């Protein structure tokens, strides 16, 4: 058993790959569930999509209101002032999900970590610090909250990273997406970056691009 409640969607029985996809602030695991058919993956691809639900936490920038959150955001400054201890607790819970998939027979090299907004910040922390090689990291409309404190793992020094951002995003400005790219490149990572004329959301072109990323890095043919 893992700490987080999740939604699971398998593209066919006995999947041999997994995608763990984290939602944003105030959302739920149901948020990206409808995206799976739109990825246009090969029909014979066996992937288990896991959509965890964040715990309910008081969020300072929303007046202390309790809502689904991977961590507290204390101030909406340009770099975001976040509760890194809570972020790492969430990262540990995602590691539990990774270990669960490995126990179910999926090689760590066939597991992708994806995240939108807050979920993307956790995805960076998990994917770059995890002690076994993973297949990739997808960062959607997000930022690298723990760039100054993360303990990088040698196992994922060569992990493919794909970052997406909307050019009209009022919640997480594109400057934060660009800063993540630069920071990761300075750290020596293989990063690709794509923007779309959208706000703090996703679009069909982005979803299709994610499908291509998964097909390539999970060797789906």
Tab-separated table of C-alpha atoms in Angstrom, residues 85-208:
chain	number	residue	atom	x	y	z
A	85	UNK	CA	9.753	20.034	3.479
A	86	UNK	CA	6.183	19.417	2.284
A	87	UNK	CA	7.367	19.223	-1.322
A	88	UNK	CA	9.856	16.514	-0.351
A	89	UNK	CA	7.205	14.627	1.599
A	90	UNK	CA	5.144	14.573	-1.590
A	91	UNK	CA	8.222	13.480	-3.542
A	92	UNK	CA	8.719	10.609	-1.087
A	93	UNK	CA	5.101	9.561	-1.643
A	94	UNK	CA	5.693	9.504	-5.419
A	95	UNK	CA	8.814	7.403	-4.860
A	96	UNK	CA	6.516	4.919	-3.092
A	97	UNK	CA	4.470	4.737	-6.295
A	98	UNK	CA	7.619	4.137	-8.351
A	99	UNK	CA	8.692	1.352	-6.003
A	100	UNK	CA	5.205	-0.139	-6.244
A	101	UNK	CA	5.486	-0.288	-10.032
A	102	UNK	CA	8.918	-1.898	-9.809
A	103	UNK	CA	7.452	-4.488	-7.419
A	104	UNK	CA	4.720	-5.149	-9.995
A	105	UNK	CA	7.379	-6.017	-12.562
A	106	UNK	CA	7.987	-2.745	-14.416
A	107	UNK	CA	11.626	-1.773	-14.941
A	108	UNK	CA	12.475	1.666	-13.543
A	109	UNK	CA	13.853	2.531	-17.002
A	110	UNK	CA	10.269	2.268	-18.293
A	111	UNK	CA	8.742	4.729	-15.827
A	112	UNK	CA	8.099	8.380	-16.756
A	113	UNK	CA	7.324	11.076	-14.174
A	114	UNK	CA	5.080	13.902	-15.397
A	115	UNK	CA	3.663	16.898	-13.575
A	116	UNK	CA	1.631	20.036	-14.186
A	117	UNK	CA	2.406	23.255	-12.275
A	118	UNK	CA	2.901	22.249	-8.593
A	119	UNK	CA	3.008	18.631	-9.731
A	120	UNK	CA	5.846	19.470	-12.097
A	121	UNK	CA	7.947	20.899	-9.260
A	122	UNK	CA	7.530	17.574	-7.452
A	123	UNK	CA	8.299	15.671	-10.671
A	124	UNK	CA	11.650	17.478	-10.967
A	125	UNK	CA	12.523	16.654	-7.359
A	126	UNK	CA	11.589	12.984	-7.807
A	127	UNK	CA	13.083	12.395	-11.227
A	128	UNK	CA	16.415	14.095	-10.585
A	129	UNK	CA	17.019	12.621	-7.112
A	130	UNK	CA	15.709	9.053	-7.525
A	131	UNK	CA	18.410	6.415	-7.124
A	132	UNK	CA	17.406	4.189	-10.071
A	133	UNK	CA	17.341	5.254	-13.749
A	134	UNK	CA	13.965	6.469	-15.033
A	135	UNK	CA	12.682	6.891	-18.594
A	136	UNK	CA	12.005	10.624	-18.527
A	137	UNK	CA	10.572	13.727	-16.897
A	138	UNK	CA	7.755	15.837	-18.341
A	139	UNK	CA	7.344	19.330	-16.879
A	140	UNK	CA	4.092	21.078	-17.841
A	141	UNK	CA	3.643	24.786	-17.062
A	142	UNK	CA	5.883	24.447	-14.042
A	143	UNK	CA	9.020	25.644	-12.246
A	144	UNK	CA	12.055	24.084	-10.524
A	145	UNK	CA	11.275	24.899	-6.887
A	146	UNK	CA	14.114	22.909	-5.288
A	147	UNK	CA	16.898	23.807	-7.729
A	148	UNK	CA	19.103	25.222	-4.961
A	149	UNK	CA	18.708	22.323	-2.523
A	150	UNK	CA	18.062	19.147	-4.534
A	151	UNK	CA	20.400	16.179	-4.062
A	152	UNK	CA	21.016	14.993	-7.598
A	153	UNK	CA	21.266	11.289	-8.350
A	154	UNK	CA	23.964	9.973	-10.659
A	155	UNK	CA	21.487	7.296	-11.797
A	156	UNK	CA	19.447	9.946	-13.650
A	157	UNK	CA	22.194	12.200	-14.980
A	158	UNK	CA	21.206	11.263	-18.549
A	159	UNK	CA	17.416	11.374	-18.063
A	160	UNK	CA	15.512	12.995	-20.972
A	161	UNK	CA	13.580	16.081	-19.835
A	162	UNK	CA	10.842	17.761	-21.872
A	163	UNK	CA	9.382	21.063	-20.676
A	164	UNK	CA	6.184	22.708	-21.963
A	165	UNK	CA	4.849	26.172	-21.221
A	166	UNK	CA	2.149	28.556	-22.334
A	167	UNK	CA	3.342	31.932	-23.585
A	168	UNK	CA	0.299	33.622	-21.982
A	169	UNK	CA	0.452	31.875	-18.600
A	170	UNK	CA	-0.639	34.327	-15.845
A	171	UNK	CA	-0.159	31.824	-12.988
A	172	UNK	CA	3.332	30.469	-13.707
A	173	UNK	CA	4.961	33.011	-16.059
A	174	UNK	CA	6.898	31.602	-18.977
A	175	UNK	CA	10.021	33.204	-17.496
A	176	UNK	CA	9.933	30.480	-14.830
A	177	UNK	CA	9.776	27.781	-17.501
A	178	UNK	CA	12.755	29.319	-19.282
A	179	UNK	CA	14.624	29.612	-15.990
A	180	UNK	CA	14.054	25.894	-15.345
A	181	UNK	CA	15.469	25.065	-18.764
A	182	UNK	CA	18.559	27.185	-18.174
A	183	UNK	CA	19.112	25.830	-14.673
A	184	UNK	CA	18.821	22.226	-15.821
A	185	UNK	CA	21.109	22.822	-18.785
A	186	UNK	CA	23.657	24.451	-16.463
A	187	UNK	CA	23.464	21.293	-14.357
A	188	UNK	CA	24.317	19.265	-17.462
A	189	UNK	CA	20.917	17.773	-18.287
A	190	UNK	CA	19.452	17.026	-21.718
A	191	UNK	CA	16.461	19.384	-21.843
A	192	UNK	CA	14.073	20.247	-24.667
A	193	UNK	CA	11.574	23.098	-24.462
A	194	UNK	CA	8.345	23.843	-26.288
A	195	UNK	CA	5.864	26.701	-25.921
A	196	UNK	CA	2.276	27.132	-27.035
A	197	UNK	CA	0.037	30.230	-27.306
A	198	UNK	CA	-2.033	29.262	-24.237
A	199	UNK	CA	-2.545	30.240	-20.616
A	200	UNK	CA	-2.079	27.980	-17.540
A	201	UNK	CA	-3.500	24.909	-19.245
A	202	UNK	CA	-2.759	22.225	-21.821
A	203	UNK	CA	-3.572	22.078	-25.525
A	204	UNK	CA	-3.955	19.345	-28.136
A	205	UNK	CA	-0.598	20.075	-29.805
A	206	UNK	CA	1.123	19.670	-26.439
A	207	UNK	CA	-0.711	16.420	-25.714
A	208	UNK	CA	0.326	15.010	-29.096
